Amino acid sequence: MEVQGLSPEASEKRITLSEVWAVPKMNISVPRISKRHRQTWRHLENLDVPDCSKGEVHLLLGANVLEAVIQHERDSLTFPVSRHRGLYPYLFKGVGLCFVLAKALAMGGGVSTAADQDDQPAVTPGLPAPPVNTNVSGLRDWHYRKYHGKQPVVDEETAHMRSLRAQRRIWALYGTKTGINPAVGWPVKKEWEDKMEYESLAYPDTLQEMVQKYEAEKRAKEEAIKERMDAIDAKMENLEKWKREILEKKRKKERELQAAKEKHDRLIEEVKEYLGFKVDSKDPRFKEILEKKELEEKKRAKEAKKKEKQAKALAKLRQMTNEMMEKEMPAEKE
């Protein structure tokens, strides 16, 4: 079947996705054609779909596709695979796609439908066509403009943008092109009053009083720093003395530990000599004899200490006796 009225230019037409998806009875919610569908559409006869990453698609439709649209527009749910090579039934289900293809051809100038005449806005000869809405992101106009850095439009949905605070923010972001009077940035009377009240409560002192307080605090900090530095200097003078004391304590502790270790080893050797054979240190007999040796050692140390004390007392007594005798001898001579 040959379609009459199809111009040569109608076989190729560049259209945007928003124009294709605006066709009635076509419900498409995704903003782009998926990669799987692009690969499938390339199998269509006389149809080439390049990369759609920028939101556009090229539909190159031939007369045979238009014939299928006209033939199956009323009573068909899918395109017949036997007559059209590469047309996948699961991809073209529903009559809505027929409207899409028909409108694509009508935009090329070959065919026009009643639905297209109702949908398309009136174009006055000699004037440019009305702009096409290319926002296919699904965002609201306010969010779309904000994402792309455009000035928001104040309408019923964005009535909050009429506030003074919002106008200041818009002017700060977009400048004089917004048409907002820069005087909105100056505080109003109520704001001035609130600011003055806040300052009177937060900073009740006068400027001179604040300067005096600052100087007093500064002097106090400097004096505290000076006292701290003097204390550090005084301690640094005793540093060497303290280091010697610490080393002496450390050496004394090491000597005590070494003496205790030697004493313990000596007791072990005495126990072995007393028994006459080598005994394990974990043996109960070894522990008993070791305790006895320790008691004897303590007893001997106690006796030695007692004798030393007696010797000191005796030496002191002798010294006192000698002093008394020396005092008595000059008196007898007289």
PDB file of C-alpha atoms in Angstrom, residues 20 96-105:
ATOM      1  CA  VAL A  20       6.911  13.173  20.987  1.00  0.00           C
ATOM      2  CA  GLY A  96      -0.791   4.896  21.821  1.00  0.00           C
ATOM      3  CA  LEU A  97       2.396   4.259  19.813  1.00  0.00           C
ATOM      4  CA  CYS A  98       0.402   4.596  16.600  1.00  0.00           C
ATOM      5  CA  PHE A  99      -0.477   8.136  17.620  1.00  0.00           C
ATOM      6  CA  VAL A 100       3.195   8.822  18.330  1.00  0.00           C
ATOM      7  CA  LEU A 101       4.339   7.640  14.901  1.00  0.00           C
ATOM      8  CA  ALA A 102       1.474   9.386  13.139  1.00  0.00           C
ATOM      9  CA  LYS A 103       2.281  12.673  14.829  1.00  0.00           C
ATOM     10  CA  ALA A 104       5.972  12.308  14.027  1.00  0.00           C
ATOM     11  CA  LEU A 105       5.111  11.997  10.325  1.00  0.00           C
TER      12      LEU A 105
END
